[in-house]
Amino acid sequence: MKTAQFYHTRDDGKLECLLCPHFCTPSEGKSGKCGVRRHINGEMISETYQKVSAVHYDPIEKKPLYHFYPGSTILSIGSIGCNLNCSFCQNCDISTADFSGSPWHKDYSAEEVVTMGIDYPGNIGIAFTYNEPTMSYEYIMEVSRLASSMGMKTAMVSNGFINPDPLIQLLPFIDAYNVDLKAFRDKFYIENTDSRLAPVMETLRILKEAGKHFEITNLVIPGLNDDPRIFSEMVDWIAGELGEYTVLHLSRYFPHHKLTTKATPTGLLQDFYNIARKKLHYVYLGNMSLSEGQNTTCPNCGELLIRRTGYNTKPVGVASRNGIENKIENEVQQTDNKSTAKCKKCETPIPNLLI
Ligand code: SF4
């Protein structure tokens, strides 16, 4: 346990958490909506500090991150708890777990996590994933700060429901994000996740403005967010606000947790893929085994750059532009995205692809 950051005592004497847009005011002994940040003896406490529920060396594509060192391995850790309450949660065993007495969580110091990352051959860094990483804010700050100082990459897979100040303080230590954009209507967020859309959009704007690498995941659920008109609005917003080279993953829903609706028809995902591809260069289909929507092609000449079969990733038509990471060159500036890759065939830089 550790004293939390981002809370204060209000004029009315209530302790208010400022980490996420719920702004919970738990009374003494109670936790906020997330269930893992608790008011104890007048302080807000992070109960998941150093508590890890899952540790795996994953293909980076599994996060999913398709444009951040494709084909690499990343040490992935998760804890428990979530500040959303999604009826369709695909990881409900850990997101809704009760902290007290959970037999499977284990303590890892930041040094131990970083050492595990360094010791594993081919591992590029550490990803905070599985449950909502924001719930362990103080811990991921410690781990990512140490990992960054050792030259490792860091990534965060998040619902994006975090307040701007804590997000901005974390930015220097997290290299890549995958953010869920679950739907493009506030009604959906309120009714199905107990949260709001606007803060998630703000998170994406902040990441864009900060020049961070980020990719977006949209889980398509029949009957809940499958209106093509609203989906088109979302794609238009992504292209207009975040850029046409933003990476969008369309993920197939399967019944889980409280939702029993049948799995998303693959035809619907293909239709949405076609809609998105009219505005965005990089659209991928996840949680399904279709050959379409897996590979990366050159936005300029259409050449196959990266071939993916399951989690088998093979760069075929892409070459490294050595030594230009974090350095914006003229031609890349025009696309407003970082790139360390170029097409072997037409030689143009590939926007928003780090290899
Ligand atoms: S982090 Fe938890 S306690 Fe804090 S405002 Fe969000 S849900 Fe409430």
GROMACS .gro file of C-alpha atoms and ligand atoms in nm:
model
  363
    1MET     CA    1   0.000   0.000   0.000
    2LYS     CA    2   0.113   0.353  -0.065
    3THR     CA    3  -0.024   0.700  -0.014
    4ALA     CA    4  -0.188   0.800  -0.338
    5GLN     CA    5  -0.112   1.102  -0.548
    6PHE     CA    6  -0.389   1.329  -0.677
    7TYR     CA    7  -0.636   1.381  -0.397
    8HIS     CA    8  -0.722   1.668  -0.166
    9THR     CA    9  -0.950   1.758   0.121
   10ARG     CA   10  -1.233   1.981   0.010
   11ASP     CA   11  -1.374   2.280   0.197
   12ASP     CA   12  -1.661   2.061   0.317
   13GLY     CA   13  -1.407   1.823   0.476
   14LYS     CA   14  -1.455   1.542   0.224
   15LEU     CA   15  -1.153   1.373   0.076
   16GLU     CA   16  -1.175   1.387  -0.304
   17CYS     CA   17  -0.975   1.172  -0.547
   18LEU     CA   18  -0.850   1.364  -0.851
   19LEU     CA   19  -0.697   1.076  -1.046
   20CYS     CA   20  -0.990   1.010  -1.279
   21PRO     CA   21  -1.301   1.200  -1.384
   22HIS     CA   22  -1.521   1.019  -1.132
   23PHE     CA   23  -1.386   1.251  -0.858
   24CYS     CA   24  -1.493   1.004  -0.587
   25THR     CA   25  -1.532   1.122  -0.228
   26PRO     CA   26  -1.513   0.796  -0.029
   27SER     CA   27  -1.576   0.820   0.342
   28GLU     CA   28  -1.329   0.680   0.595
   29GLY     CA   29  -1.263   0.310   0.528
   30LYS     CA   30  -1.437   0.311   0.189
   31SER     CA   31  -1.291   0.288  -0.159
   32GLY     CA   32  -1.381   0.485  -0.469
   33LYS     CA   33  -1.565   0.335  -0.767
   34CYS     CA   34  -1.248   0.153  -0.874
   35GLY     CA   35  -1.241  -0.046  -0.551
   36VAL     CA   36  -0.864  -0.021  -0.513
   37ARG     CA   37  -0.805   0.335  -0.393
   38ARG     CA   38  -0.926   0.374  -0.036
   39HIS     CA   39  -0.970   0.645   0.227
   40ILE     CA   40  -0.772   0.530   0.530
   41ASN     CA   41  -0.696   0.751   0.830
   42GLY     CA   42  -0.760   1.070   0.637
   43GLU     CA   43  -0.539   0.969   0.342
   44MET     CA   44  -0.614   0.824   0.001
   45ILE     CA   45  -0.427   0.496  -0.033
   46SER     CA   46  -0.332   0.299  -0.345
   47GLU     CA   47  -0.398  -0.060  -0.241
   48THR     CA   48  -0.247  -0.215  -0.553
   49TYR     CA   49   0.097  -0.064  -0.511
   50GLN     CA   50   0.350  -0.332  -0.617
   51LYS     CA   51   0.066  -0.589  -0.647
   52VAL     CA   52   0.083  -0.779  -0.973
   53SER     CA   53  -0.185  -1.022  -1.088
   54ALA     CA   54  -0.032  -1.133  -1.419
   55VAL     CA   55   0.313  -1.136  -1.578
   56HIS     CA   56   0.378  -1.250  -1.934
   57TYR     CA   57   0.628  -1.194  -2.211
   58ASP     CA   58   0.389  -1.107  -2.493
   59PRO     CA   59   0.422  -1.027  -2.861
   60ILE     CA   60   0.372  -0.651  -2.882
   61GLU     CA   61   0.094  -0.718  -3.133
   62LYS     CA   62  -0.109  -0.867  -2.849
   63LYS     CA   63  -0.151  -0.529  -2.673
   64PRO     CA   64  -0.245  -0.448  -2.957
   65LEU     CA   65   0.035  -0.224  -3.084
   66TYR     CA   66   0.105  -0.285  -3.453
   67HIS     CA   67   0.318   0.022  -3.530
   68PHE     CA   68   0.548   0.021  -3.228
   69TYR     CA   69   0.848  -0.207  -3.290
   70PRO     CA   70   0.643  -0.474  -3.471
   71GLY     CA   71   0.750  -0.831  -3.407
   72SER     CA   72   0.910  -0.751  -3.071
   73THR     CA   73   0.841  -0.898  -2.727
   74ILE     CA   74   0.733  -0.689  -2.429
   75LEU     CA   75   0.712  -0.787  -2.063
   76SER     CA   76   0.347  -0.731  -1.974
   77ILE     CA   77   0.220  -0.684  -1.621
   78GLY     CA   78  -0.122  -0.619  -1.475
   79SER     CA   79  -0.283  -0.576  -1.136
   80ILE     CA   80  -0.650  -0.563  -1.036
   81GLY     CA   81  -0.927  -0.302  -1.042
   82CYS     CA   82  -1.079  -0.068  -1.295
   83ASN     CA   83  -1.248   0.271  -1.284
   84LEU     CA   84  -1.499   0.165  -1.549
   85ASN     CA   85  -1.775  -0.089  -1.507
   86CYS     CA   86  -1.825  -0.236  -1.854
   87SER     CA   87  -2.100  -0.494  -1.888
   88PHE     CA   88  -1.892  -0.658  -2.165
   89CYS     CA   89  -1.553  -0.653  -1.989
   90GLN     CA   90  -1.323  -0.908  -2.150
   91ASN     CA   91  -1.092  -0.919  -1.844
   92CYS     CA   92  -1.350  -0.915  -1.564
   93ASP     CA   93  -1.165  -1.174  -1.354
   94ILE     CA   94  -0.902  -0.915  -1.268
   95SER     CA   95  -1.083  -0.585  -1.333
   96THR     CA   96  -1.354  -0.666  -1.078
   97ALA     CA   97  -1.144  -0.873  -0.839
   98ASP     CA   98  -1.171  -0.805  -0.472
   99PHE     CA   99  -0.833  -0.701  -0.342
  100SER     CA  100  -0.863  -0.843   0.006
  101GLY     CA  101  -0.732  -1.196   0.020
  102SER     CA  102  -0.682  -1.242  -0.355
  103PRO     CA  103  -0.454  -1.544  -0.354
  104TRP     CA  104  -0.292  -1.483  -0.688
  105HIS     CA  105  -0.144  -1.137  -0.661
  106LYS     CA  106   0.224  -1.111  -0.595
  107ASP     CA  107   0.453  -0.829  -0.484
  108TYR     CA  108   0.715  -0.703  -0.728
  109SER     CA  109   0.930  -0.397  -0.664
  110ALA     CA  110   1.003  -0.168  -0.957
  111GLU     CA  111   1.361  -0.299  -0.960
  112GLU     CA  112   1.240  -0.660  -0.983
  113VAL     CA  113   1.012  -0.583  -1.276
  114VAL     CA  114   1.282  -0.395  -1.464
  115THR     CA  115   1.532  -0.674  -1.399
  116MET     CA  116   1.285  -0.929  -1.540
  117GLY     CA  117   1.254  -0.709  -1.847
  118ILE     CA  118   1.627  -0.672  -1.896
  119ASP     CA  119   1.704  -1.040  -1.841
  120TYR     CA  120   1.468  -1.171  -2.109
  121PRO     CA  121   1.632  -1.203  -2.452
  122GLY     CA  122   1.472  -0.984  -2.718
  123ASN     CA  123   1.244  -0.802  -2.475
  124ILE     CA  124   1.212  -0.430  -2.557
  125GLY     CA  125   1.051  -0.307  -2.238
  126ILE     CA  126   0.748  -0.314  -2.013
  127ALA     CA  127   0.377  -0.285  -2.089
  128PHE     CA  128   0.114  -0.202  -1.828
  129THR     CA  129  -0.194  -0.391  -1.935
  130TYR     CA  130  -0.463  -0.654  -1.854
  131ASN     CA  131  -0.650  -0.435  -1.603
  132GLU     CA  132  -0.662  -0.053  -1.614
  133PRO     CA  133  -0.303   0.061  -1.539
  134THR     CA  134  -0.419   0.399  -1.403
  135MET     CA  135  -0.542   0.212  -1.096
  136SER     CA  136  -0.179   0.154  -0.998
  137TYR     CA  137  -0.068   0.502  -1.093
  138GLU     CA  138   0.210   0.543  -0.833
  139TYR     CA  139   0.353   0.200  -0.915
  140ILE     CA  140   0.354   0.239  -1.292
  141MET     CA  141   0.515   0.581  -1.249
  142GLU     CA  142   0.797   0.419  -1.047
  143VAL     CA  143   0.843   0.125  -1.284
  144SER     CA  144   0.824   0.330  -1.604
  145ARG     CA  145   1.058   0.597  -1.470
  146LEU     CA  146   1.318   0.332  -1.382
  147ALA     CA  147   1.265   0.141  -1.707
  148SER     CA  148   1.306   0.459  -1.913
  149SER     CA  149   1.628   0.546  -1.731
  150MET     CA  150   1.761   0.202  -1.833
  151GLY     CA  151   1.676   0.264  -2.199
  152MET     CA  152   1.375   0.035  -2.208
  153LYS     CA  153   1.051   0.110  -2.390
  154THR     CA  154   0.728   0.144  -2.198
  155ALA     CA  155   0.367   0.104  -2.307
  156MET     CA  156   0.026   0.143  -2.148
  157VAL     CA  157  -0.304  -0.013  -2.254
  158SER     CA  158  -0.576   0.207  -2.112
  159ASN     CA  159  -0.942   0.304  -2.120
  160GLY     CA  160  -0.826   0.667  -2.136
  161PHE     CA  161  -1.049   0.770  -1.844
  162ILE     CA  162  -0.790   0.968  -1.653
  163ASN     CA  163  -0.767   1.334  -1.562
  164PRO     CA  164  -0.531   1.553  -1.768
  165ASP     CA  165  -0.287   1.642  -1.488
  166PRO     CA  166  -0.193   1.283  -1.390
  167LEU     CA  167  -0.181   1.186  -1.757
  168ILE     CA  168   0.055   1.472  -1.844
  169GLN     CA  169   0.287   1.387  -1.553
  170LEU     CA  170   0.314   1.031  -1.683
  171LEU     CA  171   0.384   1.123  -2.044
  172PRO     CA  172   0.764   1.155  -2.020
  173PHE     CA  173   0.792   0.793  -1.902
  174ILE     CA  174   0.546   0.612  -2.131
  175ASP     CA  175   0.647   0.567  -2.495
  176ALA     CA  176   0.335   0.412  -2.643
  177TYR     CA  177  -0.033   0.390  -2.563
  178ASN     CA  178  -0.324   0.185  -2.679
  179VAL     CA  179  -0.645   0.363  -2.582
  180ASP     CA  180  -0.994   0.216  -2.603
  181LEU     CA  181  -1.242   0.436  -2.781
  182LYS     CA  182  -1.542   0.224  -2.700
  183ALA     CA  183  -1.808   0.419  -2.886
  184PHE     CA  184  -1.882   0.769  -3.008
  185ARG     CA  185  -2.185   0.848  -2.796
  186ASP     CA  186  -2.187   0.961  -2.434
  187LYS     CA  187  -2.506   0.758  -2.387
  188PHE     CA  188  -2.312   0.439  -2.460
  189TYR     CA  189  -2.042   0.527  -2.208
  190ILE     CA  190  -2.294   0.619  -1.936
  191GLU     CA  191  -2.517   0.315  -1.983
  192ASN     CA  192  -2.257   0.046  -2.051
  193THR     CA  193  -1.939   0.157  -1.876
  194ASP     CA  194  -2.044   0.395  -1.597
  195SER     CA  195  -1.814   0.661  -1.738
  196ARG     CA  196  -1.816   0.940  -2.000
  197LEU     CA  197  -1.689   0.984  -2.354
  198ALA     CA  198  -1.548   1.338  -2.333
  199PRO     CA  199  -1.252   1.260  -2.100
  200VAL     CA  200  -1.142   0.977  -2.331
  201MET     CA  201  -1.146   1.213  -2.631
  202GLU     CA  202  -0.946   1.461  -2.425
  203THR     CA  203  -0.687   1.193  -2.343
  204LEU     CA  204  -0.644   1.121  -2.714
  205ARG     CA  205  -0.606   1.492  -2.792
  206ILE     CA  206  -0.339   1.524  -2.521
  207LEU     CA  207  -0.145   1.225  -2.656
  208LYS     CA  208  -0.163   1.370  -3.006
  209GLU     CA  209  -0.048   1.714  -2.893
  210ALA     CA  210   0.239   1.561  -2.694
  211GLY     CA  211   0.360   1.372  -3.003
  212LYS     CA  212   0.322   1.035  -2.831
  213HIS     CA  213   0.284   0.710  -3.016
  214PHE     CA  214  -0.072   0.588  -2.965
  215GLU     CA  215  -0.309   0.343  -3.127
  216ILE     CA  216  -0.684   0.313  -3.075
  217THR     CA  217  -0.896   0.004  -3.015
  218ASN     CA  218  -1.269  -0.007  -3.081
  219LEU     CA  219  -1.454  -0.321  -2.967
  220VAL     CA  220  -1.753  -0.358  -3.197
  221ILE     CA  221  -2.054  -0.499  -3.009
  222PRO     CA  222  -2.376  -0.596  -3.190
  223GLY     CA  223  -2.670  -0.384  -3.081
  224LEU     CA  224  -2.460  -0.150  -2.868
  225ASN     CA  225  -2.218   0.037  -3.093
  226ASP     CA  226  -2.282  -0.107  -3.439
  227ASP     CA  227  -2.457   0.189  -3.602
  228PRO     CA  228  -2.254   0.262  -3.919
  229ARG     CA  229  -2.355   0.628  -3.915
  230ILE     CA  230  -2.215   0.682  -3.564
  231PHE     CA  231  -1.910   0.472  -3.647
  232SER     CA  232  -1.846   0.696  -3.951
  233GLU     CA  233  -1.866   1.001  -3.725
  234MET     CA  234  -1.605   0.846  -3.501
  235VAL     CA  235  -1.374   0.773  -3.792
  236ASP     CA  236  -1.419   1.130  -3.921
  237TRP     CA  237  -1.326   1.265  -3.579
  238ILE     CA  238  -1.018   1.042  -3.557
  239ALA     CA  239  -0.900   1.143  -3.905
  240GLY     CA  240  -0.974   1.512  -3.853
  241GLU     CA  241  -0.856   1.557  -3.496
  242LEU     CA  242  -0.584   1.293  -3.459
  243GLY     CA  243  -0.473   1.249  -3.818
  244GLU     CA  244  -0.524   1.016  -4.111
  245TYR     CA  245  -0.222   0.805  -4.004
  246THR     CA  246  -0.375   0.714  -3.669
  247VAL     CA  247  -0.379   0.338  -3.612
  248LEU     CA  248  -0.728   0.195  -3.549
  249HIS     CA  249  -0.788  -0.163  -3.432
  250LEU     CA  250  -1.141  -0.296  -3.475
  251SER     CA  251  -1.183  -0.580  -3.233
  252ARG     CA  252  -1.439  -0.859  -3.242
  253TYR     CA  253  -1.653  -0.888  -2.929
  254PHE     CA  254  -1.731  -1.225  -2.767
  255PRO     CA  255  -1.993  -1.270  -2.491
  256HIS     CA  256  -1.833  -1.222  -2.155
  257HIS     CA  257  -1.904  -1.095  -1.805
  258LYS     CA  258  -2.265  -0.964  -1.793
  259LEU     CA  259  -2.334  -0.941  -2.165
  260THR     CA  260  -2.473  -1.245  -2.343
  261THR     CA  261  -2.519  -1.093  -2.691
  262LYS     CA  262  -2.375  -1.320  -2.960
  263ALA     CA  263  -2.025  -1.253  -3.098
  264THR     CA  264  -1.986  -0.978  -3.358
  265PRO     CA  265  -2.057  -1.110  -3.710
  266THR     CA  266  -1.737  -1.098  -3.914
  267GLY     CA  267  -1.929  -0.935  -4.200
  268LEU     CA  268  -2.008  -0.636  -3.978
  269LEU     CA  269  -1.642  -0.595  -3.894
  270GLN     CA  270  -1.553  -0.607  -4.260
  271ASP     CA  271  -1.811  -0.338  -4.335
  272PHE     CA  272  -1.668  -0.118  -4.060
  273TYR     CA  273  -1.317  -0.188  -4.187
  274ASN     CA  274  -1.420  -0.062  -4.531
  275ILE     CA  275  -1.575   0.252  -4.381
  276ALA     CA  276  -1.265   0.328  -4.175
  277ARG     CA  277  -1.021   0.262  -4.459
  278LYS     CA  278  -1.176   0.544  -4.661
  279LYS     CA  279  -1.043   0.795  -4.405
  280LEU     CA  280  -0.757   0.617  -4.226
  281HIS     CA  281  -0.448   0.449  -4.369
  282TYR     CA  282  -0.396   0.196  -4.091
  283VAL     CA  283  -0.698  -0.011  -3.990
  284TYR     CA  284  -0.669  -0.360  -3.843
  285LEU     CA  285  -0.912  -0.637  -3.750
  286GLY     CA  286  -0.849  -0.816  -3.420
  287ASN     CA  287  -0.986  -1.117  -3.231
  288MET     CA  288  -1.063  -1.295  -3.558
  289SER     CA  289  -0.880  -1.493  -3.821
  290LEU     CA  290  -0.934  -1.317  -4.152
  291SER     CA  291  -0.643  -1.249  -4.383
  292GLU     CA  292  -0.776  -0.899  -4.447
  293GLY     CA  293  -0.699  -0.631  -4.191
  294GLN     CA  294  -0.377  -0.788  -4.064
  295ASN     CA  295  -0.100  -0.652  -4.284
  296THR     CA  296   0.057  -0.308  -4.310
  297THR     CA  297   0.092  -0.159  -4.657
  298CYS     CA  298   0.268   0.154  -4.779
  299PRO     CA  299   0.028   0.453  -4.776
  300ASN     CA  300   0.212   0.588  -5.082
  301CYS     CA  301   0.253   0.294  -5.323
  302GLY     CA  302   0.052   0.013  -5.161
  303GLU     CA  303   0.353  -0.221  -5.122
  304LEU     CA  304   0.323  -0.487  -4.851
  305LEU     CA  305   0.541  -0.367  -4.561
  306ILE     CA  306   0.460  -0.602  -4.273
  307ARG     CA  307   0.292  -0.941  -4.302
  308ARG     CA  308   0.106  -1.076  -3.998
  309THR     CA  309  -0.032  -1.425  -3.947
  310GLY     CA  310  -0.170  -1.453  -3.597
  311TYR     CA  311   0.111  -1.321  -3.380
  312ASN     CA  312   0.371  -1.413  -3.637
  313THR     CA  313   0.496  -1.078  -3.769
  314LYS     CA  314   0.733  -1.045  -4.060
  315PRO     CA  315   0.864  -0.715  -4.194
  316VAL     CA  316   0.897  -0.772  -4.568
  317GLY     CA  317   0.890  -0.440  -4.753
  318VAL     CA  318   1.007  -0.199  -4.487
  319ALA     CA  319   1.353  -0.067  -4.405
  320SER     CA  320   1.488   0.130  -4.113
  321ARG     CA  321   1.568   0.499  -4.152
  322ASN     CA  322   1.863   0.475  -3.916
  323GLY     CA  323   1.911   0.727  -3.638
  324ILE     CA  324   1.606   0.940  -3.689
  325GLU     CA  325   1.388   0.834  -3.401
  326ASN     CA  326   1.252   1.137  -3.214
  327LYS     CA  327   1.396   1.364  -3.479
  328ILE     CA  328   1.136   1.524  -3.703
  329GLU     CA  329   1.258   1.552  -4.057
  330ASN     CA  330   1.109   1.775  -4.323
  331GLU     CA  331   0.921   1.509  -4.510
  332VAL     CA  332   0.787   1.356  -4.187
  333GLN     CA  333   0.679   1.696  -4.061
  334GLN     CA  334   0.443   1.717  -4.355
  335THR     CA  335   0.260   1.411  -4.226
  336ASP     CA  336   0.273   1.532  -3.866
  337ASN     CA  337   0.386   1.193  -3.739
  338LYS     CA  338   0.708   1.031  -3.628
  339SER     CA  339   0.860   0.758  -3.835
  340THR     CA  340   1.169   0.544  -3.832
  341ALA     CA  341   1.067   0.338  -4.134
  342LYS     CA  342   1.064   0.374  -4.508
  343CYS     CA  343   0.914   0.171  -4.789
  344LYS     CA  344   1.176  -0.042  -4.964
  345LYS     CA  345   0.999   0.000  -5.295
  346CYS     CA  346   0.913   0.371  -5.322
  347GLU     CA  347   1.160   0.489  -5.053
  348THR     CA  348   0.909   0.720  -4.885
  349PRO     CA  349   0.899   0.749  -4.503
  350ILE     CA  350   0.614   0.556  -4.348
  351PRO     CA  351   0.429   0.793  -4.113
  352ASN     CA  352   0.361   0.674  -3.761
  353LEU     CA  353   0.562   0.352  -3.780
  354LEU     CA  354   0.848   0.286  -3.538
  355ILE     CA  355   1.068  -0.013  -3.615
  356SF4     S1  356  -0.928   0.658  -0.941
  356SF4    FE1  357  -1.082   0.538  -0.828
  356SF4     S2  358  -1.117   0.652  -0.640
  356SF4    FE2  359  -1.014   0.791  -0.782
  356SF4     S3  360  -1.180   0.904  -0.881
  356SF4    FE3  361  -1.129   0.728  -1.014
  356SF4     S4  362  -1.268   0.563  -0.951
  356SF4    FE4  363  -1.272   0.719  -0.789
   0.00000   0.00000   0.00000
